[in-house]
Amino acid sequence: MNIVEATKKADSEHAIRRKSWRSTMRLVPTDSTFLTSVFANDSICNVRWEPSKDDLIAEDWEVIPISLEKIDPLKLAKMLGKI
């Protein structure tokens, strides 16, 4: 699927990533000041992601479950636009 389709399916329990990425990195798109949060090993490692042209036109995006339990509750609430 493309990035638009994947982003529409992402929610508070699902992230997106490209199948071609060989890492634990995944993205959580938000409407908060956290923008698109980048996760690796169940921790936020960055709050901004700069896609390449290849990322934007790729068709190998997928939606995957994500565990947000280990994240500071206040940071998580802000990330998800709850406060």
PDB file of N, CA and C in Angstrom:
ATOM      1  N   MET A   1       0.845  -1.173   0.000  1.00  0.00           N
ATOM      2  CA  MET A   1       0.000   0.000   0.000  1.00  0.00           C
ATOM      3  C   MET A   1       0.886   1.230   0.000  1.00  0.00           C
ATOM      4  N   ASN A   2       0.328   2.377  -0.347  1.00  0.00           N
ATOM      5  CA  ASN A   2       1.127   3.591  -0.364  1.00  0.00           C
ATOM      6  C   ASN A   2       1.066   4.288   0.996  1.00  0.00           C
ATOM      7  N   ILE A   3       1.828   5.356   1.156  1.00  0.00           N
ATOM      8  CA  ILE A   3       1.923   6.020   2.455  1.00  0.00           C
ATOM      9  C   ILE A   3       0.596   6.650   2.885  1.00  0.00           C
ATOM     10  N   VAL A   4      -0.185   7.121   1.952  1.00  0.00           N
ATOM     11  CA  VAL A   4      -1.476   7.724   2.289  1.00  0.00           C
ATOM     12  C   VAL A   4      -2.420   6.659   2.846  1.00  0.00           C
ATOM     13  N   GLU A   5      -2.513   5.521   2.175  1.00  0.00           N
ATOM     14  CA  GLU A   5      -3.377   4.435   2.647  1.00  0.00           C
ATOM     15  C   GLU A   5      -2.930   3.952   4.026  1.00  0.00           C
ATOM     16  N   ALA A   6      -1.631   3.796   4.221  1.00  0.00           N
ATOM     17  CA  ALA A   6      -1.106   3.327   5.507  1.00  0.00           C
ATOM     18  C   ALA A   6      -1.393   4.339   6.610  1.00  0.00           C
ATOM     19  N   THR A   7      -1.189   5.617   6.329  1.00  0.00           N
ATOM     20  CA  THR A   7      -1.425   6.657   7.329  1.00  0.00           C
ATOM     21  C   THR A   7      -2.891   6.697   7.745  1.00  0.00           C
ATOM     22  N   LYS A   8      -3.793   6.518   6.807  1.00  0.00           N
ATOM     23  CA  LYS A   8      -5.222   6.517   7.126  1.00  0.00           C
ATOM     24  C   LYS A   8      -5.591   5.359   8.044  1.00  0.00           C
ATOM     25  N   LYS A   9      -4.875   4.245   7.972  1.00  0.00           N
ATOM     26  CA  LYS A   9      -5.175   3.069   8.787  1.00  0.00           C
ATOM     27  C   LYS A   9      -4.471   3.098  10.147  1.00  0.00           C
ATOM     28  N   ALA A  10      -3.456   3.935  10.292  1.00  0.00           N
ATOM     29  CA  ALA A  10      -2.717   4.017  11.555  1.00  0.00           C
ATOM     30  C   ALA A  10      -3.611   4.643  12.630  1.00  0.00           C
ATOM     31  N   ASP A  11      -3.455   4.176  13.847  1.00  0.00           N
ATOM     32  CA  ASP A  11      -4.205   4.728  14.973  1.00  0.00           C
ATOM     33  C   ASP A  11      -3.330   4.636  16.221  1.00  0.00           C
ATOM     34  N   SER A  12      -3.922   4.795  17.401  1.00  0.00           N
ATOM     35  CA  SER A  12      -3.125   4.799  18.632  1.00  0.00           C
ATOM     36  C   SER A  12      -2.523   3.437  18.961  1.00  0.00           C
ATOM     37  N   GLU A  13      -2.909   2.395  18.248  1.00  0.00           N
ATOM     38  CA  GLU A  13      -2.359   1.064  18.495  1.00  0.00           C
ATOM     39  C   GLU A  13      -1.588   0.516  17.301  1.00  0.00           C
ATOM     40  N   HIS A  14      -1.474   1.317  16.254  1.00  0.00           N
ATOM     41  CA  HIS A  14      -0.789   0.865  15.041  1.00  0.00           C
ATOM     42  C   HIS A  14       0.113   1.954  14.481  1.00  0.00           C
ATOM     43  N   ALA A  15       1.265   1.537  14.037  1.00  0.00           N
ATOM     44  CA  ALA A  15       2.237   2.428  13.402  1.00  0.00           C
ATOM     45  C   ALA A  15       2.358   2.020  11.939  1.00  0.00           C
ATOM     46  N   ILE A  16       3.185   2.752  11.210  1.00  0.00           N
ATOM     47  CA  ILE A  16       3.444   2.401   9.817  1.00  0.00           C
ATOM     48  C   ILE A  16       4.952   2.256   9.613  1.00  0.00           C
ATOM     49  N   ARG A  17       5.302   1.480   8.619  1.00  0.00           N
ATOM     50  CA  ARG A  17       6.703   1.343   8.219  1.00  0.00           C
ATOM     51  C   ARG A  17       6.733   0.774   6.811  1.00  0.00           C
ATOM     52  N   ARG A  18       7.896   0.868   6.219  1.00  0.00           N
ATOM     53  CA  ARG A  18       8.090   0.253   4.913  1.00  0.00           C
ATOM     54  C   ARG A  18       8.599  -1.160   5.120  1.00  0.00           C
ATOM     55  N   LYS A  19       8.098  -2.085   4.337  1.00  0.00           N
ATOM     56  CA  LYS A  19       8.554  -3.477   4.425  1.00  0.00           C
ATOM     57  C   LYS A  19      10.039  -3.588   4.134  1.00  0.00           C
ATOM     58  N   SER A  20      10.553  -2.695   3.313  1.00  0.00           N
ATOM     59  CA  SER A  20      11.963  -2.756   2.940  1.00  0.00           C
ATOM     60  C   SER A  20      12.900  -2.292   4.051  1.00  0.00           C
ATOM     61  N   TRP A  21      12.369  -1.641   5.086  1.00  0.00           N
ATOM     62  CA  TRP A  21      13.212  -1.236   6.206  1.00  0.00           C
ATOM     63  C   TRP A  21      13.566  -2.468   7.013  1.00  0.00           C
ATOM     64  N   ARG A  22      14.820  -2.682   7.244  1.00  0.00           N
ATOM     65  CA  ARG A  22      15.293  -3.852   7.989  1.00  0.00           C
ATOM     66  C   ARG A  22      15.677  -3.438   9.411  1.00  0.00           C
ATOM     67  N   SER A  23      14.751  -2.792  10.106  1.00  0.00           N
ATOM     68  CA  SER A  23      15.040  -2.327  11.457  1.00  0.00           C
ATOM     69  C   SER A  23      13.760  -2.339  12.283  1.00  0.00           C
ATOM     70  N   THR A  24      13.868  -1.914  13.525  1.00  0.00           N
ATOM     71  CA  THR A  24      12.692  -1.827  14.393  1.00  0.00           C
ATOM     72  C   THR A  24      12.004  -0.476  14.249  1.00  0.00           C
ATOM     73  N   MET A  25      12.499   0.376  13.353  1.00  0.00           N
ATOM     74  CA  MET A  25      11.930   1.711  13.199  1.00  0.00           C
ATOM     75  C   MET A  25      10.506   1.650  12.656  1.00  0.00           C
ATOM     76  N   ARG A  26       9.654   2.453  13.266  1.00  0.00           N
ATOM     77  CA  ARG A  26       8.285   2.606  12.772  1.00  0.00           C
ATOM     78  C   ARG A  26       7.822   4.022  13.067  1.00  0.00           C
ATOM     79  N   LEU A  27       6.808   4.451  12.363  1.00  0.00           N
ATOM     80  CA  LEU A  27       6.333   5.822  12.441  1.00  0.00           C
ATOM     81  C   LEU A  27       4.917   5.866  12.984  1.00  0.00           C
ATOM     82  N   VAL A  28       4.653   6.847  13.838  1.00  0.00           N
ATOM     83  CA  VAL A  28       3.299   7.070  14.345  1.00  0.00           C
ATOM     84  C   VAL A  28       2.888   8.480  13.919  1.00  0.00           C
ATOM     85  N   PRO A  29       2.070   8.593  12.857  1.00  0.00           N
ATOM     86  CA  PRO A  29       1.616   9.916  12.423  1.00  0.00           C
ATOM     87  C   PRO A  29       0.622  10.484  13.436  1.00  0.00           C
ATOM     88  N   THR A  30       0.768  11.767  13.770  1.00  0.00           N
ATOM     89  CA  THR A  30      -0.157  12.408  14.710  1.00  0.00           C
ATOM     90  C   THR A  30      -0.561  13.773  14.174  1.00  0.00           C
ATOM     91  N   ASP A  31      -1.552  14.368  14.808  1.00  0.00           N
ATOM     92  CA  ASP A  31      -1.957  15.743  14.506  1.00  0.00           C
ATOM     93  C   ASP A  31      -1.494  16.680  15.616  1.00  0.00           C
ATOM     94  N   SER A  32      -0.605  16.210  16.455  1.00  0.00           N
ATOM     95  CA  SER A  32      -0.111  17.018  17.569  1.00  0.00           C
ATOM     96  C   SER A  32       1.227  17.641  17.205  1.00  0.00           C
ATOM     97  N   THR A  33       1.831  18.340  18.164  1.00  0.00           N
ATOM     98  CA  THR A  33       3.143  18.937  17.933  1.00  0.00           C
ATOM     99  C   THR A  33       4.230  17.878  17.797  1.00  0.00           C
ATOM    100  N   PHE A  34       3.884  16.616  18.065  1.00  0.00           N
ATOM    101  CA  PHE A  34       4.842  15.528  17.896  1.00  0.00           C
ATOM    102  C   PHE A  34       4.923  15.083  16.437  1.00  0.00           C
ATOM    103  N   LEU A  35       4.091  15.646  15.568  1.00  0.00           N
ATOM    104  CA  LEU A  35       4.104  15.365  14.135  1.00  0.00           C
ATOM    105  C   LEU A  35       4.133  13.868  13.859  1.00  0.00           C
ATOM    106  N   THR A  36       5.109  13.400  13.146  1.00  0.00           N
ATOM    107  CA  THR A  36       5.258  11.963  12.922  1.00  0.00           C
ATOM    108  C   THR A  36       6.359  11.469  13.834  1.00  0.00           C
ATOM    109  N   SER A  37       5.977  10.772  14.885  1.00  0.00           N
ATOM    110  CA  SER A  37       6.954  10.289  15.856  1.00  0.00           C
ATOM    111  C   SER A  37       7.641   9.039  15.331  1.00  0.00           C
ATOM    112  N   VAL A  38       8.928   8.979  15.523  1.00  0.00           N
ATOM    113  CA  VAL A  38       9.730   7.849  15.076  1.00  0.00           C
ATOM    114  C   VAL A  38      10.055   6.988  16.284  1.00  0.00           C
ATOM    115  N   PHE A  39       9.695   5.719  16.192  1.00  0.00           N
ATOM    116  CA  PHE A  39       9.924   4.775  17.276  1.00  0.00           C
ATOM    117  C   PHE A  39      10.943   3.734  16.866  1.00  0.00           C
ATOM    118  N   ALA A  40      11.746   3.335  17.821  1.00  0.00           N
ATOM    119  CA  ALA A  40      12.661   2.210  17.660  1.00  0.00           C
ATOM    120  C   ALA A  40      12.726   1.524  19.010  1.00  0.00           C
ATOM    121  N   ASN A  41      12.522   0.220  19.027  1.00  0.00           N
ATOM    122  CA  ASN A  41      12.549  -0.552  20.276  1.00  0.00           C
ATOM    123  C   ASN A  41      11.590   0.010  21.332  1.00  0.00           C
ATOM    124  N   ASP A  42      10.373   0.364  20.917  1.00  0.00           N
ATOM    125  CA  ASP A  42       9.313   0.853  21.803  1.00  0.00           C
ATOM    126  C   ASP A  42       9.650   2.150  22.526  1.00  0.00           C
ATOM    127  N   SER A  43      10.517   2.955  21.980  1.00  0.00           N
ATOM    128  CA  SER A  43      10.844   4.263  22.542  1.00  0.00           C
ATOM    129  C   SER A  43      10.813   5.303  21.430  1.00  0.00           C
ATOM    130  N   ILE A  44      10.383   6.522  21.792  1.00  0.00           N
ATOM    131  CA  ILE A  44      10.428   7.606  20.815  1.00  0.00           C
ATOM    132  C   ILE A  44      11.886   7.984  20.630  1.00  0.00           C
ATOM    133  N   CYS A  45      12.360   7.939  19.409  1.00  0.00           N
ATOM    134  CA  CYS A  45      13.748   8.325  19.169  1.00  0.00           C
ATOM    135  C   CYS A  45      13.832   9.647  18.421  1.00  0.00           C
ATOM    136  N   ASN A  46      12.708  10.127  17.905  1.00  0.00           N
ATOM    137  CA  ASN A  46      12.669  11.410  17.216  1.00  0.00           C
ATOM    138  C   ASN A  46      11.215  11.808  17.039  1.00  0.00           C
ATOM    139  N   VAL A  47      10.937  13.106  16.976  1.00  0.00           N
ATOM    140  CA  VAL A  47       9.557  13.540  16.771  1.00  0.00           C
ATOM    141  C   VAL A  47       9.340  14.106  15.375  1.00  0.00           C
ATOM    142  N   ARG A  48      10.345  14.031  14.566  1.00  0.00           N
ATOM    143  CA  ARG A  48      10.196  14.468  13.176  1.00  0.00           C
ATOM    144  C   ARG A  48      10.837  13.445  12.257  1.00  0.00           C
ATOM    145  N   TRP A  49      10.222  13.285  11.119  1.00  0.00           N
ATOM    146  CA  TRP A  49      10.740  12.347  10.132  1.00  0.00           C
ATOM    147  C   TRP A  49      10.739  13.041   8.790  1.00  0.00           C
ATOM    148  N   GLU A  50      11.826  12.958   8.091  1.00  0.00           N
ATOM    149  CA  GLU A  50      11.958  13.572   6.770  1.00  0.00           C
ATOM    150  C   GLU A  50      11.951  12.475   5.716  1.00  0.00           C
ATOM    151  N   PRO A  51      10.839  12.302   5.005  1.00  0.00           N
ATOM    152  CA  PRO A  51      10.778  11.242   3.993  1.00  0.00           C
ATOM    153  C   PRO A  51      11.598  11.587   2.757  1.00  0.00           C
ATOM    154  N   SER A  52      12.116  10.558   2.152  1.00  0.00           N
ATOM    155  CA  SER A  52      12.797  10.730   0.871  1.00  0.00           C
ATOM    156  C   SER A  52      11.751  10.637  -0.243  1.00  0.00           C
ATOM    157  N   LYS A  53      12.135  10.980  -1.431  1.00  0.00           N
ATOM    158  CA  LYS A  53      11.240  10.833  -2.583  1.00  0.00           C
ATOM    159  C   LYS A  53      10.812   9.375  -2.712  1.00  0.00           C
ATOM    160  N   ASP A  54      11.767   8.464  -2.532  1.00  0.00           N
ATOM    161  CA  ASP A  54      11.478   7.038  -2.615  1.00  0.00           C
ATOM    162  C   ASP A  54      10.429   6.622  -1.570  1.00  0.00           C
ATOM    163  N   ASP A  55      10.534   7.162  -0.349  1.00  0.00           N
ATOM    164  CA  ASP A  55       9.548   6.859   0.688  1.00  0.00           C
ATOM    165  C   ASP A  55       8.151   7.321   0.277  1.00  0.00           C
ATOM    166  N   LEU A  56       8.072   8.500  -0.306  1.00  0.00           N
ATOM    167  CA  LEU A  56       6.773   9.069  -0.665  1.00  0.00           C
ATOM    168  C   LEU A  56       6.076   8.335  -1.808  1.00  0.00           C
ATOM    169  N   ILE A  57       6.839   7.757  -2.714  1.00  0.00           N
ATOM    170  CA  ILE A  57       6.209   7.076  -3.857  1.00  0.00           C
ATOM    171  C   ILE A  57       6.173   5.552  -3.706  1.00  0.00           C
ATOM    172  N   ALA A  58       6.749   5.041  -2.619  1.00  0.00           N
ATOM    173  CA  ALA A  58       6.815   3.592  -2.407  1.00  0.00           C
ATOM    174  C   ALA A  58       5.432   2.974  -2.220  1.00  0.00           C
ATOM    175  N   GLU A  59       5.323   1.720  -2.579  1.00  0.00           N
ATOM    176  CA  GLU A  59       4.080   0.956  -2.434  1.00  0.00           C
ATOM    177  C   GLU A  59       4.241  -0.182  -1.423  1.00  0.00           C
ATOM    178  N   ASP A  60       5.318  -0.136  -0.621  1.00  0.00           N
ATOM    179  CA  ASP A  60       5.554  -1.229   0.327  1.00  0.00           C
ATOM    180  C   ASP A  60       5.285  -0.826   1.780  1.00  0.00           C
ATOM    181  N   TRP A  61       4.428   0.166   1.983  1.00  0.00           N
ATOM    182  CA  TRP A  61       4.070   0.579   3.337  1.00  0.00           C
ATOM    183  C   TRP A  61       3.140  -0.448   3.961  1.00  0.00           C
ATOM    184  N   GLU A  62       3.286  -0.648   5.260  1.00  0.00           N
ATOM    185  CA  GLU A  62       2.411  -1.566   5.987  1.00  0.00           C
ATOM    186  C   GLU A  62       2.047  -0.969   7.334  1.00  0.00           C
ATOM    187  N   VAL A  63       0.938  -1.432   7.876  1.00  0.00           N
ATOM    188  CA  VAL A  63       0.467  -1.014   9.193  1.00  0.00           C
ATOM    189  C   VAL A  63       0.785  -2.141  10.154  1.00  0.00           C
ATOM    190  N   ILE A  64       1.411  -1.804  11.288  1.00  0.00           N
ATOM    191  CA  ILE A  64       1.831  -2.826  12.245  1.00  0.00           C
ATOM    192  C   ILE A  64       1.429  -2.420  13.658  1.00  0.00           C
ATOM    193  N   PRO A  65       1.167  -3.402  14.521  1.00  0.00           N
ATOM    194  CA  PRO A  65       0.859  -3.083  15.925  1.00  0.00           C
ATOM    195  C   PRO A  65       2.065  -2.431  16.598  1.00  0.00           C
ATOM    196  N   ILE A  66       1.785  -1.567  17.548  1.00  0.00           N
ATOM    197  CA  ILE A  66       2.850  -0.923  18.305  1.00  0.00           C
ATOM    198  C   ILE A  66       2.474  -0.918  19.779  1.00  0.00           C
ATOM    199  N   SER A  67       3.448  -1.167  20.618  1.00  0.00           N
ATOM    200  CA  SER A  67       3.233  -1.136  22.064  1.00  0.00           C
ATOM    201  C   SER A  67       3.638   0.236  22.577  1.00  0.00           C
ATOM    202  N   LEU A  68       2.675   0.986  23.077  1.00  0.00           N
ATOM    203  CA  LEU A  68       2.960   2.310  23.607  1.00  0.00           C
ATOM    204  C   LEU A  68       2.991   2.302  25.131  1.00  0.00           C
ATOM    205  N   GLU A  69       2.905   1.131  25.736  1.00  0.00           N
ATOM    206  CA  GLU A  69       2.831   1.020  27.189  1.00  0.00           C
ATOM    207  C   GLU A  69       4.085   1.524  27.898  1.00  0.00           C
ATOM    208  N   LYS A  70       5.244   1.420  27.264  1.00  0.00           N
ATOM    209  CA  LYS A  70       6.505   1.771  27.912  1.00  0.00           C
ATOM    210  C   LYS A  70       6.819   3.265  27.826  1.00  0.00           C
ATOM    211  N   ILE A  71       5.968   4.024  27.165  1.00  0.00           N
ATOM    212  CA  ILE A  71       6.225   5.446  26.977  1.00  0.00           C
ATOM    213  C   ILE A  71       5.616   6.230  28.138  1.00  0.00           C
ATOM    214  N   ASP A  72       6.313   7.259  28.565  1.00  0.00           N
ATOM    215  CA  ASP A  72       5.818   8.134  29.622  1.00  0.00           C
ATOM    216  C   ASP A  72       4.384   8.566  29.291  1.00  0.00           C
ATOM    217  N   PRO A  73       3.421   8.369  30.218  1.00  0.00           N
ATOM    218  CA  PRO A  73       2.010   8.666  29.926  1.00  0.00           C
ATOM    219  C   PRO A  73       1.754  10.107  29.495  1.00  0.00           C
ATOM    220  N   LEU A  74       2.455  11.075  30.079  1.00  0.00           N
ATOM    221  CA  LEU A  74       2.267  12.470  29.697  1.00  0.00           C
ATOM    222  C   LEU A  74       2.765  12.709  28.278  1.00  0.00           C
ATOM    223  N   LYS A  75       3.920  12.169  27.955  1.00  0.00           N
ATOM    224  CA  LYS A  75       4.479  12.303  26.614  1.00  0.00           C
ATOM    225  C   LYS A  75       3.558  11.633  25.595  1.00  0.00           C
ATOM    226  N   LEU A  76       3.023  10.473  25.948  1.00  0.00           N
ATOM    227  CA  LEU A  76       2.119   9.760  25.054  1.00  0.00           C
ATOM    228  C   LEU A  76       0.838  10.564  24.820  1.00  0.00           C
ATOM    229  N   ALA A  77       0.262  11.108  25.870  1.00  0.00           N
ATOM    230  CA  ALA A  77      -0.964  11.903  25.732  1.00  0.00           C
ATOM    231  C   ALA A  77      -0.721  13.122  24.837  1.00  0.00           C
ATOM    232  N   LYS A  78       0.405  13.777  25.015  1.00  0.00           N
ATOM    233  CA  LYS A  78       0.724  14.926  24.161  1.00  0.00           C
ATOM    234  C   LYS A  78       0.921  14.474  22.720  1.00  0.00           C
ATOM    235  N   MET A  79       1.617  13.364  22.545  1.00  0.00           N
ATOM    236  CA  MET A  79       1.888  12.860  21.197  1.00  0.00           C
ATOM    237  C   MET A  79       0.586  12.566  20.452  1.00  0.00           C
ATOM    238  N   LEU A  80      -0.357  11.979  21.160  1.00  0.00           N
ATOM    239  CA  LEU A  80      -1.618  11.582  20.528  1.00  0.00           C
ATOM    240  C   LEU A  80      -2.639  12.717  20.507  1.00  0.00           C
ATOM    241  N   GLY A  81      -2.245  13.904  20.971  1.00  0.00           N
ATOM    242  CA  GLY A  81      -3.137  15.062  20.937  1.00  0.00           C
ATOM    243  C   GLY A  81      -4.243  15.007  21.964  1.00  0.00           C
ATOM    244  N   LYS A  82      -4.044  14.261  23.041  1.00  0.00           N
ATOM    245  CA  LYS A  82      -5.072  14.120  24.090  1.00  0.00           C
ATOM    246  C   LYS A  82      -5.026  15.276  25.080  1.00  0.00           C
ATOM    247  N   ILE A  83      -3.908  16.010  25.119  1.00  0.00           N
ATOM    248  CA  ILE A  83      -3.821  17.192  26.016  1.00  0.00           C
ATOM    249  C   ILE A  83      -3.144  18.336  25.272  1.00  0.00           C
TER     250      ILE A  83
END
